[in-house]
Amino acid sequence: MKAVVVFRIDRRSGVATYLQIVRQVEQALRMGALEEGDRLPTAAQVAAETKVNPNTTLKAYRELERAGLAEVRQGAGTFITRSLVPPQSGPDSPLRTSLAEWLNEARAQGLSGPEVDALFRSAFAAVYPGGADAG
């Protein structure tokens, strides 16, 4: 089991705190930072680190449970039940290899990180005009 996730709460974002927790767990699952079997921090640990009411964390964990991403085990904690890492995006995947080659080519052509980011975002917007959730 890996180290637990550390939540970052932005009180000015306009996004409900429990949703920020849910989204951060989902993102950690997509990035492979959390995997099936990993234990999430307790509501008391989250409260101590973020000054978030423990009930807010419990609400987020219930939402994750409803989504089938976590399960509460009485007396043991809340555990991740499945990954969100797309199978085609693992470390040895052809898509990841192609992307790394593209990034190396951009660097070789003298593009800075922000320039590469802008180029990627422009291309992404052209392919996914509705944003990340568009398919």
mmCIF file of N, CA and C in Angstrom:
data_model
loop_
_atom_site.group_PDB
_atom_site.id
_atom_site.type_symbol
_atom_site.label_atom_id
_atom_site.label_comp_id
_atom_site.label_asym_id
_atom_site.label_seq_id
_atom_site.Cartn_x
_atom_site.Cartn_y
_atom_site.Cartn_z
ATOM 1 N N MET A 1 0.833 -1.183 0.000
ATOM 2 C CA MET A 1 0.000 0.000 0.000
ATOM 3 C C MET A 1 0.879 1.248 0.000
ATOM 4 N N LYS A 2 0.541 2.194 -0.856
ATOM 5 C CA LYS A 2 1.307 3.434 -0.981
ATOM 6 C C LYS A 2 0.862 4.460 0.056
ATOM 7 N N ALA A 3 1.605 5.550 0.069
ATOM 8 C CA ALA A 3 1.243 6.668 0.945
ATOM 9 C C ALA A 3 -0.120 7.214 0.532
ATOM 10 N N VAL A 4 -0.807 7.779 1.498
ATOM 11 C CA VAL A 4 -2.137 8.313 1.227
ATOM 12 C C VAL A 4 -2.063 9.617 0.451
ATOM 13 N N VAL A 5 -3.167 9.973 -0.163
ATOM 14 C CA VAL A 5 -3.268 11.210 -0.921
ATOM 15 C C VAL A 5 -3.331 12.398 0.048
ATOM 16 N N VAL A 6 -2.801 13.533 -0.393
ATOM 17 C CA VAL A 6 -2.875 14.766 0.397
ATOM 18 C C VAL A 6 -3.808 15.719 -0.346
ATOM 19 N N PHE A 7 -4.857 16.134 0.313
ATOM 20 C CA PHE A 7 -5.850 16.988 -0.331
ATOM 21 C C PHE A 7 -5.456 18.451 -0.239
ATOM 22 N N ARG A 8 -5.744 19.189 -1.303
ATOM 23 C CA ARG A 8 -5.534 20.637 -1.359
ATOM 24 C C ARG A 8 -6.903 21.270 -1.578
ATOM 25 N N ILE A 9 -7.344 22.043 -0.623
ATOM 26 C CA ILE A 9 -8.668 22.657 -0.690
ATOM 27 C C ILE A 9 -8.520 24.136 -1.036
ATOM 28 N N ASP A 10 -9.239 24.554 -2.079
ATOM 29 C CA ASP A 10 -9.249 25.959 -2.492
ATOM 30 C C ASP A 10 -10.601 26.543 -2.104
ATOM 31 N N ARG A 11 -10.620 27.257 -1.021
ATOM 32 C CA ARG A 11 -11.873 27.795 -0.514
ATOM 33 C C ARG A 11 -12.450 28.909 -1.392
ATOM 34 N N ARG A 12 -11.657 29.430 -2.300
ATOM 35 C CA ARG A 12 -12.127 30.507 -3.186
ATOM 36 C C ARG A 12 -12.570 29.996 -4.545
ATOM 37 N N SER A 13 -12.512 28.704 -4.777
ATOM 38 C CA SER A 13 -12.779 28.156 -6.109
ATOM 39 C C SER A 13 -14.250 28.177 -6.498
ATOM 40 N N GLY A 14 -15.137 28.233 -5.506
ATOM 41 C CA GLY A 14 -16.562 28.160 -5.818
ATOM 42 C C GLY A 14 -17.062 26.729 -5.940
ATOM 43 N N VAL A 15 -16.147 25.752 -5.830
ATOM 44 C CA VAL A 15 -16.505 24.341 -5.908
ATOM 45 C C VAL A 15 -16.661 23.828 -4.479
ATOM 46 N N ALA A 16 -17.753 23.122 -4.219
ATOM 47 C CA ALA A 16 -17.996 22.587 -2.879
ATOM 48 C C ALA A 16 -16.793 21.771 -2.414
ATOM 49 N N THR A 17 -16.463 21.889 -1.153
ATOM 50 C CA THR A 17 -15.281 21.220 -0.603
ATOM 51 C C THR A 17 -15.341 19.718 -0.807
ATOM 52 N N TYR A 18 -16.501 19.110 -0.566
ATOM 53 C CA TYR A 18 -16.579 17.654 -0.728
ATOM 54 C C TYR A 18 -16.323 17.255 -2.183
ATOM 55 N N LEU A 19 -16.774 18.095 -3.126
ATOM 56 C CA LEU A 19 -16.519 17.800 -4.550
ATOM 57 C C LEU A 19 -15.041 17.952 -4.891
ATOM 58 N N GLN A 20 -14.361 18.893 -4.260
ATOM 59 C CA GLN A 20 -12.919 19.024 -4.475
ATOM 60 C C GLN A 20 -12.208 17.741 -4.038
ATOM 61 N N ILE A 21 -12.640 17.180 -2.922
ATOM 62 C CA ILE A 21 -12.045 15.934 -2.443
ATOM 63 C C ILE A 21 -12.333 14.802 -3.424
ATOM 64 N N VAL A 22 -13.582 14.690 -3.864
ATOM 65 C CA VAL A 22 -13.959 13.650 -4.828
ATOM 66 C C VAL A 22 -13.127 13.784 -6.100
ATOM 67 N N ARG A 23 -13.035 14.994 -6.630
ATOM 68 C CA ARG A 23 -12.295 15.212 -7.883
ATOM 69 C C ARG A 23 -10.805 14.923 -7.721
ATOM 70 N N GLN A 24 -10.251 15.246 -6.560
ATOM 71 C CA GLN A 24 -8.832 14.975 -6.338
ATOM 72 C C GLN A 24 -8.568 13.476 -6.242
ATOM 73 N N VAL A 25 -9.495 12.729 -5.643
ATOM 74 C CA VAL A 25 -9.347 11.271 -5.608
ATOM 75 C C VAL A 25 -9.464 10.721 -7.034
ATOM 76 N N GLU A 26 -10.449 11.193 -7.786
ATOM 77 C CA GLU A 26 -10.610 10.735 -9.168
ATOM 78 C C GLU A 26 -9.357 11.031 -9.999
ATOM 79 N N GLN A 27 -8.800 12.230 -9.828
ATOM 80 C CA GLN A 27 -7.589 12.592 -10.569
ATOM 81 C C GLN A 27 -6.422 11.700 -10.164
ATOM 82 N N ALA A 28 -6.286 11.442 -8.864
ATOM 83 C CA ALA A 28 -5.217 10.556 -8.388
ATOM 84 C C ALA A 28 -5.394 9.151 -8.953
ATOM 85 N N LEU A 29 -6.644 8.726 -9.118
ATOM 86 C CA LEU A 29 -6.916 7.417 -9.715
ATOM 87 C C LEU A 29 -6.552 7.400 -11.196
ATOM 88 N N ARG A 30 -6.869 8.486 -11.904
ATOM 89 C CA ARG A 30 -6.529 8.564 -13.338
ATOM 90 C C ARG A 30 -5.019 8.587 -13.559
ATOM 91 N N MET A 31 -4.309 9.239 -12.637
ATOM 92 C CA MET A 31 -2.858 9.385 -12.777
ATOM 93 C C MET A 31 -2.101 8.165 -12.250
ATOM 94 N N GLY A 32 -2.813 7.249 -11.608
ATOM 95 C CA GLY A 32 -2.154 6.075 -11.048
ATOM 96 C C GLY A 32 -1.524 6.324 -9.686
ATOM 97 N N ALA A 33 -1.763 7.509 -9.104
ATOM 98 C CA ALA A 33 -1.225 7.810 -7.778
ATOM 99 C C ALA A 33 -1.967 7.030 -6.703
ATOM 100 N N LEU A 34 -3.215 6.687 -6.965
ATOM 101 C CA LEU A 34 -4.000 5.808 -6.101
ATOM 102 C C LEU A 34 -4.386 4.590 -6.916
ATOM 103 N N GLU A 35 -4.365 3.435 -6.268
ATOM 104 C CA GLU A 35 -4.714 2.186 -6.945
ATOM 105 C C GLU A 35 -5.664 1.384 -6.075
ATOM 106 N N GLU A 36 -6.262 0.379 -6.689
ATOM 107 C CA GLU A 36 -7.145 -0.517 -5.960
ATOM 108 C C GLU A 36 -6.437 -1.051 -4.716
ATOM 109 N N GLY A 37 -7.130 -0.972 -3.583
ATOM 110 C CA GLY A 37 -6.582 -1.457 -2.327
ATOM 111 C C GLY A 37 -5.953 -0.379 -1.465
ATOM 112 N N ASP A 38 -5.657 0.791 -2.048
ATOM 113 C CA ASP A 38 -5.066 1.874 -1.271
ATOM 114 C C ASP A 38 -6.090 2.413 -0.266
ATOM 115 N N ARG A 39 -5.604 2.785 0.902
ATOM 116 C CA ARG A 39 -6.455 3.336 1.958
ATOM 117 C C ARG A 39 -6.425 4.856 1.886
ATOM 118 N N LEU A 40 -7.599 5.461 1.925
ATOM 119 C CA LEU A 40 -7.704 6.920 1.967
ATOM 120 C C LEU A 40 -7.487 7.389 3.403
ATOM 121 N N PRO A 41 -7.039 8.631 3.573
ATOM 122 C CA PRO A 41 -6.864 9.143 4.933
ATOM 123 C C PRO A 41 -8.212 9.198 5.660
ATOM 124 N N THR A 42 -8.165 9.091 6.966
ATOM 125 C CA THR A 42 -9.406 9.174 7.742
ATOM 126 C C THR A 42 -9.937 10.602 7.692
ATOM 127 N N ALA A 43 -11.213 10.732 8.009
ATOM 128 C CA ALA A 43 -11.819 12.066 8.050
ATOM 129 C C ALA A 43 -11.090 12.947 9.060
ATOM 130 N N ALA A 44 -10.644 12.358 10.166
ATOM 131 C CA ALA A 44 -9.908 13.127 11.178
ATOM 132 C C ALA A 44 -8.555 13.585 10.635
ATOM 133 N N GLN A 45 -7.879 12.730 9.862
ATOM 134 C CA GLN A 45 -6.597 13.129 9.267
ATOM 135 C C GLN A 45 -6.798 14.266 8.271
ATOM 136 N N VAL A 46 -7.827 14.164 7.443
ATOM 137 C CA VAL A 46 -8.110 15.220 6.462
ATOM 138 C C VAL A 46 -8.442 16.515 7.191
ATOM 139 N N ALA A 47 -9.232 16.425 8.250
ATOM 140 C CA ALA A 47 -9.598 17.621 9.023
ATOM 141 C C ALA A 47 -8.358 18.278 9.610
ATOM 142 N N ALA A 48 -7.439 17.474 10.147
ATOM 143 C CA ALA A 48 -6.227 18.022 10.760
ATOM 144 C C ALA A 48 -5.339 18.711 9.725
ATOM 145 N N GLU A 49 -5.283 18.169 8.513
ATOM 146 C CA GLU A 49 -4.408 18.713 7.472
ATOM 147 C C GLU A 49 -5.022 19.887 6.722
ATOM 148 N N THR A 50 -6.348 19.905 6.571
ATOM 149 C CA THR A 50 -6.992 20.901 5.705
ATOM 150 C C THR A 50 -7.957 21.828 6.428
ATOM 151 N N LYS A 51 -8.238 21.553 7.687
ATOM 152 C CA LYS A 51 -9.230 22.316 8.457
ATOM 153 C C LYS A 51 -10.639 22.164 7.872
ATOM 154 N N VAL A 52 -10.889 21.019 7.221
ATOM 155 C CA VAL A 52 -12.205 20.702 6.674
ATOM 156 C C VAL A 52 -12.969 19.898 7.722
ATOM 157 N N ASN A 53 -14.242 20.192 7.879
ATOM 158 C CA ASN A 53 -15.080 19.449 8.802
ATOM 159 C C ASN A 53 -15.046 17.959 8.431
ATOM 160 N N PRO A 54 -14.857 17.063 9.402
ATOM 161 C CA PRO A 54 -14.823 15.627 9.093
ATOM 162 C C PRO A 54 -16.068 15.136 8.351
ATOM 163 N N ASN A 55 -17.229 15.750 8.634
ATOM 164 C CA ASN A 55 -18.455 15.348 7.937
ATOM 165 C C ASN A 55 -18.375 15.633 6.436
ATOM 166 N N THR A 56 -17.636 16.674 6.059
ATOM 167 C CA THR A 56 -17.449 16.998 4.640
ATOM 168 C C THR A 56 -16.660 15.893 3.953
ATOM 169 N N THR A 57 -15.615 15.418 4.619
ATOM 170 C CA THR A 57 -14.814 14.326 4.067
ATOM 171 C C THR A 57 -15.660 13.060 3.974
ATOM 172 N N LEU A 58 -16.441 12.793 4.998
ATOM 173 C CA LEU A 58 -17.297 11.604 4.971
ATOM 174 C C LEU A 58 -18.307 11.686 3.828
ATOM 175 N N LYS A 59 -18.820 12.882 3.566
ATOM 176 C CA LYS A 59 -19.743 13.075 2.435
ATOM 177 C C LYS A 59 -19.028 12.756 1.118
ATOM 178 N N ALA A 60 -17.790 13.217 0.980
ATOM 179 C CA ALA A 60 -17.011 12.928 -0.228
ATOM 180 C C ALA A 60 -16.776 11.430 -0.369
ATOM 181 N N TYR A 61 -16.440 10.782 0.717
ATOM 182 C CA TYR A 61 -16.180 9.338 0.672
ATOM 183 C C TYR A 61 -17.448 8.563 0.326
ATOM 184 N N ARG A 62 -18.611 9.029 0.838
ATOM 185 C CA ARG A 62 -19.877 8.380 0.465
ATOM 186 C C ARG A 62 -20.133 8.534 -1.034
ATOM 187 N N GLU A 63 -19.795 9.710 -1.575
ATOM 188 C CA GLU A 63 -19.957 9.942 -3.018
ATOM 189 C C GLU A 63 -19.048 9.002 -3.805
ATOM 190 N N LEU A 64 -17.819 8.829 -3.353
ATOM 191 C CA LEU A 64 -16.887 7.899 -4.008
ATOM 192 C C LEU A 64 -17.409 6.470 -3.919
ATOM 193 N N GLU A 65 -18.030 6.147 -2.797
ATOM 194 C CA GLU A 65 -18.602 4.802 -2.624
ATOM 195 C C GLU A 65 -19.771 4.606 -3.589
ATOM 196 N N ARG A 66 -20.635 5.627 -3.704
ATOM 197 C CA ARG A 66 -21.760 5.548 -4.652
ATOM 198 C C ARG A 66 -21.274 5.360 -6.080
ATOM 199 N N ALA A 67 -20.131 5.970 -6.399
ATOM 200 C CA ALA A 67 -19.571 5.865 -7.750
ATOM 201 C C ALA A 67 -18.827 4.544 -7.969
ATOM 202 N N GLY A 68 -18.738 3.729 -6.926
ATOM 203 C CA GLY A 68 -18.061 2.446 -7.060
ATOM 204 C C GLY A 68 -16.547 2.547 -7.032
ATOM 205 N N LEU A 69 -16.025 3.658 -6.523
ATOM 206 C CA LEU A 69 -14.570 3.861 -6.511
ATOM 207 C C LEU A 69 -13.939 3.545 -5.157
ATOM 208 N N ALA A 70 -14.760 3.488 -4.112
ATOM 209 C CA ALA A 70 -14.226 3.252 -2.770
ATOM 210 C C ALA A 70 -15.240 2.458 -1.971
ATOM 211 N N GLU A 71 -14.743 1.852 -0.888
ATOM 212 C CA GLU A 71 -15.640 1.165 0.030
ATOM 213 C C GLU A 71 -15.179 1.421 1.454
ATOM 214 N N VAL A 72 -16.171 1.569 2.334
ATOM 215 C CA VAL A 72 -15.885 1.774 3.747
ATOM 216 C C VAL A 72 -15.876 0.400 4.404
ATOM 217 N N ARG A 73 -14.793 0.112 5.098
ATOM 218 C CA ARG A 73 -14.691 -1.138 5.859
ATOM 219 C C ARG A 73 -14.705 -0.761 7.336
ATOM 220 N N GLN A 74 -15.770 -1.130 8.001
ATOM 221 C CA GLN A 74 -15.950 -0.753 9.403
ATOM 222 C C GLN A 74 -14.702 -1.065 10.218
ATOM 223 N N GLY A 75 -14.213 -0.058 10.924
ATOM 224 C CA GLY A 75 -13.060 -0.223 11.794
ATOM 225 C C GLY A 75 -11.721 -0.232 11.084
ATOM 226 N N ALA A 76 -11.723 -0.274 9.749
ATOM 227 C CA ALA A 76 -10.462 -0.351 9.004
ATOM 228 C C ALA A 76 -10.190 0.892 8.171
ATOM 229 N N GLY A 77 -11.237 1.569 7.704
ATOM 230 C CA GLY A 77 -11.055 2.775 6.900
ATOM 231 C C GLY A 77 -11.765 2.699 5.566
ATOM 232 N N THR A 78 -11.435 3.639 4.697
ATOM 233 C CA THR A 78 -12.014 3.716 3.354
ATOM 234 C C THR A 78 -10.940 3.337 2.356
ATOM 235 N N PHE A 79 -11.273 2.401 1.470
ATOM 236 C CA PHE A 79 -10.301 1.842 0.538
ATOM 237 C C PHE A 79 -10.762 2.004 -0.904
ATOM 238 N N ILE A 80 -9.805 2.211 -1.780
ATOM 239 C CA ILE A 80 -10.067 2.312 -3.214
ATOM 240 C C ILE A 80 -10.444 0.932 -3.734
ATOM 241 N N THR A 81 -11.509 0.876 -4.549
ATOM 242 C CA THR A 81 -11.975 -0.414 -5.063
ATOM 243 C C THR A 81 -11.662 -0.631 -6.538
ATOM 244 N N ARG A 82 -11.344 0.448 -7.253
ATOM 245 C CA ARG A 82 -10.968 0.250 -8.665
ATOM 246 C C ARG A 82 -10.166 1.431 -9.170
ATOM 247 N N SER A 83 -9.445 1.195 -10.238
ATOM 248 C CA SER A 83 -8.586 2.209 -10.840
ATOM 249 C C SER A 83 -9.345 2.961 -11.924
ATOM 250 N N LEU A 84 -8.888 4.152 -12.236
ATOM 251 C CA LEU A 84 -9.423 4.905 -13.375
ATOM 252 C C LEU A 84 -8.346 5.116 -14.440
ATOM 253 N N VAL A 85 -7.212 4.429 -14.299
ATOM 254 C CA VAL A 85 -6.141 4.559 -15.296
ATOM 255 C C VAL A 85 -6.610 3.864 -16.567
ATOM 256 N N PRO A 86 -6.734 4.609 -17.660
ATOM 257 C CA PRO A 86 -7.126 3.963 -18.910
ATOM 258 C C PRO A 86 -6.058 2.948 -19.322
ATOM 259 N N PRO A 87 -6.476 1.736 -19.758
ATOM 260 C CA PRO A 87 -5.496 0.705 -20.087
ATOM 261 C C PRO A 87 -4.495 1.154 -21.156
ATOM 262 N N GLN A 88 -4.911 2.004 -22.057
ATOM 263 C CA GLN A 88 -4.030 2.442 -23.135
ATOM 264 C C GLN A 88 -3.071 3.553 -22.720
ATOM 265 N N SER A 89 -3.052 3.913 -21.422
ATOM 266 C CA SER A 89 -2.187 5.015 -21.009
ATOM 267 C C SER A 89 -1.110 4.590 -20.020
ATOM 268 N N GLY A 90 -0.914 3.296 -19.844
ATOM 269 C CA GLY A 90 0.117 2.805 -18.938
ATOM 270 C C GLY A 90 1.502 3.217 -19.401
ATOM 271 N N PRO A 91 2.522 2.979 -18.563
ATOM 272 C CA PRO A 91 3.874 3.452 -18.865
ATOM 273 C C PRO A 91 4.459 2.892 -20.160
ATOM 274 N N ASP A 92 4.003 1.723 -20.603
ATOM 275 C CA ASP A 92 4.539 1.113 -21.823
ATOM 276 C C ASP A 92 3.590 1.210 -23.006
ATOM 277 N N SER A 93 2.554 2.031 -22.894
ATOM 278 C CA SER A 93 1.550 2.092 -23.954
ATOM 279 C C SER A 93 2.075 2.838 -25.179
ATOM 280 N N PRO A 94 1.620 2.442 -26.352
ATOM 281 C CA PRO A 94 2.024 3.145 -27.577
ATOM 282 C C PRO A 94 1.647 4.630 -27.570
ATOM 283 N N LEU A 95 0.486 4.974 -26.995
ATOM 284 C CA LEU A 95 0.079 6.383 -26.957
ATOM 285 C C LEU A 95 1.041 7.203 -26.099
ATOM 286 N N ARG A 96 1.412 6.668 -24.950
ATOM 287 C CA ARG A 96 2.337 7.384 -24.066
ATOM 288 C C ARG A 96 3.704 7.528 -24.740
ATOM 289 N N THR A 97 4.144 6.475 -25.421
ATOM 290 C CA THR A 97 5.424 6.517 -26.125
ATOM 291 C C THR A 97 5.394 7.583 -27.217
ATOM 292 N N SER A 98 4.294 7.634 -27.968
ATOM 293 C CA SER A 98 4.165 8.638 -29.033
ATOM 294 C C SER A 98 4.159 10.051 -28.461
ATOM 295 N N LEU A 99 3.464 10.225 -27.350
ATOM 296 C CA LEU A 99 3.410 11.545 -26.721
ATOM 297 C C LEU A 99 4.797 11.963 -26.234
ATOM 298 N N ALA A 100 5.526 11.035 -25.624
ATOM 299 C CA ALA A 100 6.885 11.344 -25.154
ATOM 300 C C ALA A 100 7.783 11.719 -26.335
ATOM 301 N N GLU A 101 7.648 11.014 -27.460
ATOM 302 C CA GLU A 101 8.428 11.343 -28.655
ATOM 303 C C GLU A 101 8.073 12.735 -29.158
ATOM 304 N N TRP A 102 6.785 13.065 -29.157
ATOM 305 C CA TRP A 102 6.338 14.387 -29.595
ATOM 306 C C TRP A 102 6.913 15.468 -28.683
ATOM 307 N N LEU A 103 6.863 15.234 -27.370
ATOM 308 C CA LEU A 103 7.404 16.210 -26.418
ATOM 309 C C LEU A 103 8.910 16.393 -26.618
ATOM 310 N N ASN A 104 9.631 15.307 -26.848
ATOM 311 C CA ASN A 104 11.070 15.401 -27.102
ATOM 312 C C ASN A 104 11.349 16.178 -28.385
ATOM 313 N N GLU A 105 10.534 15.973 -29.412
ATOM 314 C CA GLU A 105 10.688 16.702 -30.669
ATOM 315 C C GLU A 105 10.417 18.196 -30.457
ATOM 316 N N ALA A 106 9.391 18.513 -29.669
ATOM 317 C CA ALA A 106 9.081 19.923 -29.381
ATOM 318 C C ALA A 106 10.249 20.579 -28.651
ATOM 319 N N ARG A 107 10.822 19.875 -27.694
ATOM 320 C CA ARG A 107 11.971 20.412 -26.962
ATOM 321 C C ARG A 107 13.150 20.596 -27.910
ATOM 322 N N ALA A 108 13.392 19.614 -28.785
ATOM 323 C CA ALA A 108 14.502 19.690 -29.732
ATOM 324 C C ALA A 108 14.343 20.873 -30.688
ATOM 325 N N GLN A 109 13.095 21.253 -30.956
ATOM 326 C CA GLN A 109 12.838 22.379 -31.846
ATOM 327 C C GLN A 109 12.883 23.710 -31.099
ATOM 328 N N GLY A 110 13.184 23.650 -29.795
ATOM 329 C CA GLY A 110 13.381 24.869 -29.030
ATOM 330 C C GLY A 110 12.157 25.410 -28.325
ATOM 331 N N LEU A 111 11.058 24.657 -28.282
ATOM 332 C CA LEU A 111 9.863 25.148 -27.603
ATOM 333 C C LEU A 111 10.037 25.040 -26.087
ATOM 334 N N SER A 112 9.567 26.056 -25.381
ATOM 335 C CA SER A 112 9.605 26.054 -23.916
ATOM 336 C C SER A 112 8.412 25.253 -23.400
ATOM 337 N N GLY A 113 8.436 24.965 -22.101
ATOM 338 C CA GLY A 113 7.314 24.260 -21.488
ATOM 339 C C GLY A 113 5.987 24.976 -21.696
ATOM 340 N N PRO A 114 5.917 26.290 -21.420
ATOM 341 C CA PRO A 114 4.648 27.000 -21.642
ATOM 342 C C PRO A 114 4.219 27.004 -23.115
ATOM 343 N N GLU A 115 5.175 27.054 -24.027
ATOM 344 C CA GLU A 115 4.826 27.011 -25.458
ATOM 345 C C GLU A 115 4.262 25.643 -25.835
ATOM 346 N N VAL A 116 4.867 24.585 -25.306
ATOM 347 C CA VAL A 116 4.366 23.228 -25.564
ATOM 348 C C VAL A 116 2.967 23.075 -24.973
ATOM 349 N N ASP A 117 2.785 23.592 -23.758
ATOM 350 C CA ASP A 117 1.485 23.516 -23.106
ATOM 351 C C ASP A 117 0.428 24.233 -23.942
ATOM 352 N N ALA A 118 0.746 25.425 -24.434
ATOM 353 C CA ALA A 118 -0.204 26.185 -25.264
ATOM 354 C C ALA A 118 -0.519 25.444 -26.559
ATOM 355 N N LEU A 119 0.506 24.855 -27.168
ATOM 356 C CA LEU A 119 0.300 24.093 -28.403
ATOM 357 C C LEU A 119 -0.590 22.887 -28.138
ATOM 358 N N PHE A 120 -0.299 22.172 -27.055
ATOM 359 C CA PHE A 120 -1.121 21.016 -26.701
ATOM 360 C C PHE A 120 -2.570 21.424 -26.456
ATOM 361 N N ARG A 121 -2.768 22.489 -25.658
ATOM 362 C CA ARG A 121 -4.132 22.925 -25.340
ATOM 363 C C ARG A 121 -4.899 23.335 -26.598
ATOM 364 N N SER A 122 -4.207 23.971 -27.517
ATOM 365 C CA SER A 122 -4.841 24.361 -28.776
ATOM 366 C C SER A 122 -5.267 23.129 -29.576
ATOM 367 N N ALA A 123 -4.367 22.166 -29.684
ATOM 368 C CA ALA A 123 -4.690 20.937 -30.416
ATOM 369 C C ALA A 123 -5.793 20.158 -29.695
ATOM 370 N N PHE A 124 -5.719 20.120 -28.367
ATOM 371 C CA PHE A 124 -6.732 19.419 -27.576
ATOM 372 C C PHE A 124 -8.115 20.032 -27.810
ATOM 373 N N ALA A 125 -8.177 21.361 -27.781
ATOM 374 C CA ALA A 125 -9.451 22.058 -27.985
ATOM 375 C C ALA A 125 -10.020 21.786 -29.373
ATOM 376 N N ALA A 126 -9.137 21.601 -30.358
ATOM 377 C CA ALA A 126 -9.607 21.316 -31.715
ATOM 378 C C ALA A 126 -10.209 19.911 -31.807
ATOM 379 N N VAL A 127 -9.638 18.984 -31.061
ATOM 380 C CA VAL A 127 -10.128 17.589 -31.110
ATOM 381 C C VAL A 127 -11.275 17.363 -30.145
ATOM 382 N N TYR A 128 -11.242 18.037 -28.992
ATOM 383 C CA TYR A 128 -12.279 17.921 -27.969
ATOM 384 C C TYR A 128 -12.895 19.306 -27.737
ATOM 385 N N PRO A 129 -13.701 19.802 -28.691
ATOM 386 C CA PRO A 129 -14.213 21.175 -28.558
ATOM 387 C C PRO A 129 -15.092 21.388 -27.334
ATOM 388 N N GLY A 130 -15.685 20.352 -26.788
ATOM 389 C CA GLY A 130 -16.541 20.503 -25.602
ATOM 390 C C GLY A 130 -15.775 20.379 -24.307
ATOM 391 N N GLY A 131 -14.473 20.198 -24.379
ATOM 392 C CA GLY A 131 -13.667 20.043 -23.163
ATOM 393 C C GLY A 131 -13.334 18.589 -22.886
ATOM 394 N N ALA A 132 -12.789 18.332 -21.714
ATOM 395 C CA ALA A 132 -12.284 17.009 -21.354
ATOM 396 C C ALA A 132 -13.382 15.957 -21.311
ATOM 397 N N ASP A 133 -14.616 16.352 -21.031
ATOM 398 C CA ASP A 133 -15.694 15.367 -20.913
ATOM 399 C C ASP A 133 -16.338 15.044 -22.257
ATOM 400 N N ALA A 134 -15.966 15.777 -23.299
ATOM 401 C CA ALA A 134 -16.555 15.523 -24.619
ATOM 402 C C ALA A 134 -15.938 14.274 -25.213
ATOM 403 N N GLY A 135 -16.704 13.569 -25.949
ATOM 404 C CA GLY A 135 -16.164 12.322 -26.475
ATOM 405 C C GLY A 135 -16.316 12.268 -27.937
#
